[in-house]
PDB file of C-alpha atoms in Angstrom:
ATOM      1  CA  UNK A   1      23.554  10.870  -5.884  1.00  0.00           C
ATOM      2  CA  UNK A   2      22.519   7.274  -5.888  1.00  0.00           C
ATOM      3  CA  UNK A   3      18.840   7.304  -7.020  1.00  0.00           C
ATOM      4  CA  UNK A   4      17.732   4.070  -5.458  1.00  0.00           C
ATOM      5  CA  UNK A   5      17.657   4.022  -1.528  1.00  0.00           C
ATOM      6  CA  UNK A   6      19.455   7.559  -1.389  1.00  0.00           C
ATOM      7  CA  UNK A   7      16.732   9.847  -3.808  1.00  0.00           C
ATOM      8  CA  UNK A   8      14.032   7.383  -3.699  1.00  0.00           C
ATOM      9  CA  UNK A   9      13.013   4.456  -1.323  1.00  0.00           C
ATOM     10  CA  UNK A  10      10.522   2.250  -3.767  1.00  0.00           C
ATOM     11  CA  UNK A  11       8.028   4.147  -5.645  1.00  0.00           C
ATOM     12  CA  UNK A  12       8.428   7.230  -2.876  1.00  0.00           C
ATOM     13  CA  UNK A  13      11.010  10.052  -3.187  1.00  0.00           C
ATOM     14  CA  UNK A  14      12.693  10.854  -0.026  1.00  0.00           C
ATOM     15  CA  UNK A  15      11.472  13.925   1.540  1.00  0.00           C
ATOM     16  CA  UNK A  16      13.926  17.402   0.506  1.00  0.00           C
ATOM     17  CA  UNK A  17      14.975  15.293  -2.362  1.00  0.00           C
ATOM     18  CA  UNK A  18      13.548  17.739  -4.778  1.00  0.00           C
ATOM     19  CA  UNK A  19      14.232  20.969  -2.583  1.00  0.00           C
ATOM     20  CA  UNK A  20      17.815  19.764  -2.632  1.00  0.00           C
ATOM     21  CA  UNK A  21      18.529  19.114  -5.986  1.00  0.00           C
ATOM     22  CA  UNK A  22      16.708  22.288  -6.883  1.00  0.00           C
ATOM     23  CA  UNK A  23      19.196  24.203  -4.590  1.00  0.00           C
ATOM     24  CA  UNK A  24      22.349  22.648  -5.895  1.00  0.00           C
ATOM     25  CA  UNK A  25      21.245  23.568  -9.556  1.00  0.00           C
ATOM     26  CA  UNK A  26      20.610  27.519  -8.007  1.00  0.00           C
ATOM     27  CA  UNK A  27      24.386  27.359  -6.892  1.00  0.00           C
ATOM     28  CA  UNK A  28      25.667  25.604 -10.245  1.00  0.00           C
ATOM     29  CA  UNK A  29      26.689  22.937  -8.484  1.00  0.00           C
ATOM     30  CA  UNK A  30      26.684  19.760 -10.701  1.00  0.00           C
ATOM     31  CA  UNK A  31      25.367  16.176  -9.779  1.00  0.00           C
ATOM     32  CA  UNK A  32      24.765  12.784 -11.524  1.00  0.00           C
ATOM     33  CA  UNK A  33      22.531  10.237 -10.678  1.00  0.00           C
ATOM     34  CA  UNK A  34      23.652   6.867 -10.827  1.00  0.00           C
ATOM     35  CA  UNK A  35      21.227   3.807 -10.874  1.00  0.00           C
ATOM     36  CA  UNK A  36      21.692  -0.565 -11.552  1.00  0.00           C
ATOM     37  CA  UNK A  37      18.529   0.170 -13.368  1.00  0.00           C
ATOM     38  CA  UNK A  38      19.299  -0.825 -16.994  1.00  0.00           C
ATOM     39  CA  UNK A  39      17.011  -1.705 -20.172  1.00  0.00           C
ATOM     40  CA  UNK A  40      16.581   1.629 -20.988  1.00  0.00           C
ATOM     41  CA  UNK A  41      18.614   4.589 -22.587  1.00  0.00           C
ATOM     42  CA  UNK A  42      19.984   7.696 -20.492  1.00  0.00           C
ATOM     43  CA  UNK A  43      17.634   9.722 -22.604  1.00  0.00           C
ATOM     44  CA  UNK A  44      14.454   8.060 -21.237  1.00  0.00           C
ATOM     45  CA  UNK A  45      15.362   7.437 -17.858  1.00  0.00           C
ATOM     46  CA  UNK A  46      16.623  11.102 -17.563  1.00  0.00           C
ATOM     47  CA  UNK A  47      12.930  11.847 -18.676  1.00  0.00           C
ATOM     48  CA  UNK A  48      11.337   9.339 -16.228  1.00  0.00           C
ATOM     49  CA  UNK A  49      13.721  11.168 -13.213  1.00  0.00           C
ATOM     50  CA  UNK A  50      12.614  14.522 -14.219  1.00  0.00           C
ATOM     51  CA  UNK A  51       8.897  13.656 -13.884  1.00  0.00           C
ATOM     52  CA  UNK A  52       9.262  11.388 -10.328  1.00  0.00           C
ATOM     53  CA  UNK A  53      11.854  13.774  -8.770  1.00  0.00           C
ATOM     54  CA  UNK A  54      10.061  16.938  -9.947  1.00  0.00           C
ATOM     55  CA  UNK A  55      13.683  18.167 -11.252  1.00  0.00           C
ATOM     56  CA  UNK A  56      14.967  18.611 -14.921  1.00  0.00           C
ATOM     57  CA  UNK A  57      17.489  15.816 -15.221  1.00  0.00           C
ATOM     58  CA  UNK A  58      19.769  16.199 -18.405  1.00  0.00           C
ATOM     59  CA  UNK A  59      20.689  12.736 -20.319  1.00  0.00           C
ATOM     60  CA  UNK A  60      24.289  13.321 -19.407  1.00  0.00           C
ATOM     61  CA  UNK A  61      23.503  13.255 -15.612  1.00  0.00           C
ATOM     62  CA  UNK A  62      22.629  10.062 -15.569  1.00  0.00           C
ATOM     63  CA  UNK A  63      24.764   7.337 -15.221  1.00  0.00           C
ATOM     64  CA  UNK A  64      23.078   3.569 -15.695  1.00  0.00           C
ATOM     65  CA  UNK A  65      24.930   0.433 -15.218  1.00  0.00           C
ATOM     66  CA  UNK A  66      25.571  -0.048 -18.581  1.00  0.00           C
ATOM     67  CA  UNK A  67      26.826   3.394 -19.522  1.00  0.00           C
ATOM     68  CA  UNK A  68      30.742   2.883 -18.644  1.00  0.00           C
ATOM     69  CA  UNK A  69      30.080  -0.505 -20.746  1.00  0.00           C
ATOM     70  CA  UNK A  70      30.022   1.825 -24.021  1.00  0.00           C
ATOM     71  CA  UNK A  71      33.764   2.917 -23.718  1.00  0.00           C
ATOM     72  CA  UNK A  72      34.968  -0.222 -23.202  1.00  0.00           C
ATOM     73  CA  UNK A  73      33.102  -1.980 -25.830  1.00  0.00           C
ATOM     74  CA  UNK A  74      34.397   0.496 -28.281  1.00  0.00           C
ATOM     75  CA  UNK A  75      37.819  -0.040 -27.088  1.00  0.00           C
ATOM     76  CA  UNK A  76      37.853  -3.991 -26.865  1.00  0.00           C
ATOM     77  CA  UNK A  77      35.190  -4.747 -29.748  1.00  0.00           C
ATOM     78  CA  UNK A  78      37.959  -7.517 -31.622  1.00  0.00           C
ATOM     79  CA  UNK A  79      38.499  -9.376 -28.222  1.00  0.00           C
ATOM     80  CA  UNK A  80      37.015 -11.894 -26.570  1.00  0.00           C
ATOM     81  CA  UNK A  81      34.681 -10.853 -23.239  1.00  0.00           C
ATOM     82  CA  UNK A  82      33.132 -12.904 -20.170  1.00  0.00           C
ATOM     83  CA  UNK A  83      29.398 -11.683 -19.897  1.00  0.00           C
ATOM     84  CA  UNK A  84      28.132 -12.708 -16.227  1.00  0.00           C
ATOM     85  CA  UNK A  85      24.330 -11.760 -15.486  1.00  0.00           C
ATOM     86  CA  UNK A  86      21.105 -13.065 -15.400  1.00  0.00           C
ATOM     87  CA  UNK A  87      18.894 -13.661 -18.716  1.00  0.00           C
ATOM     88  CA  UNK A  88      16.631 -10.407 -19.416  1.00  0.00           C
ATOM     89  CA  UNK A  89      12.713 -11.005 -20.153  1.00  0.00           C
ATOM     90  CA  UNK A  90      10.722  -8.362 -21.544  1.00  0.00           C
TER      91      UNK A  90
END
């Protein structure tokens, strides 16, 4: 599920999300939560989502925008790459 716009709209959890995720879990149906959000680890995001959604979310269930890059970075670490994006300020 995409977090932004599907499970949550702004700071609000969409009606029925908690019940739906709990039902999937009770039926042993696997699910992932995807978000374009970055700047945090999958562990931290899982903790935030667990609290926000009222459902225990494992870090293995979270895919952030940078998650797929982990394997690509290992595979292409000696090659030149083009990075596109905006500057991040903390």
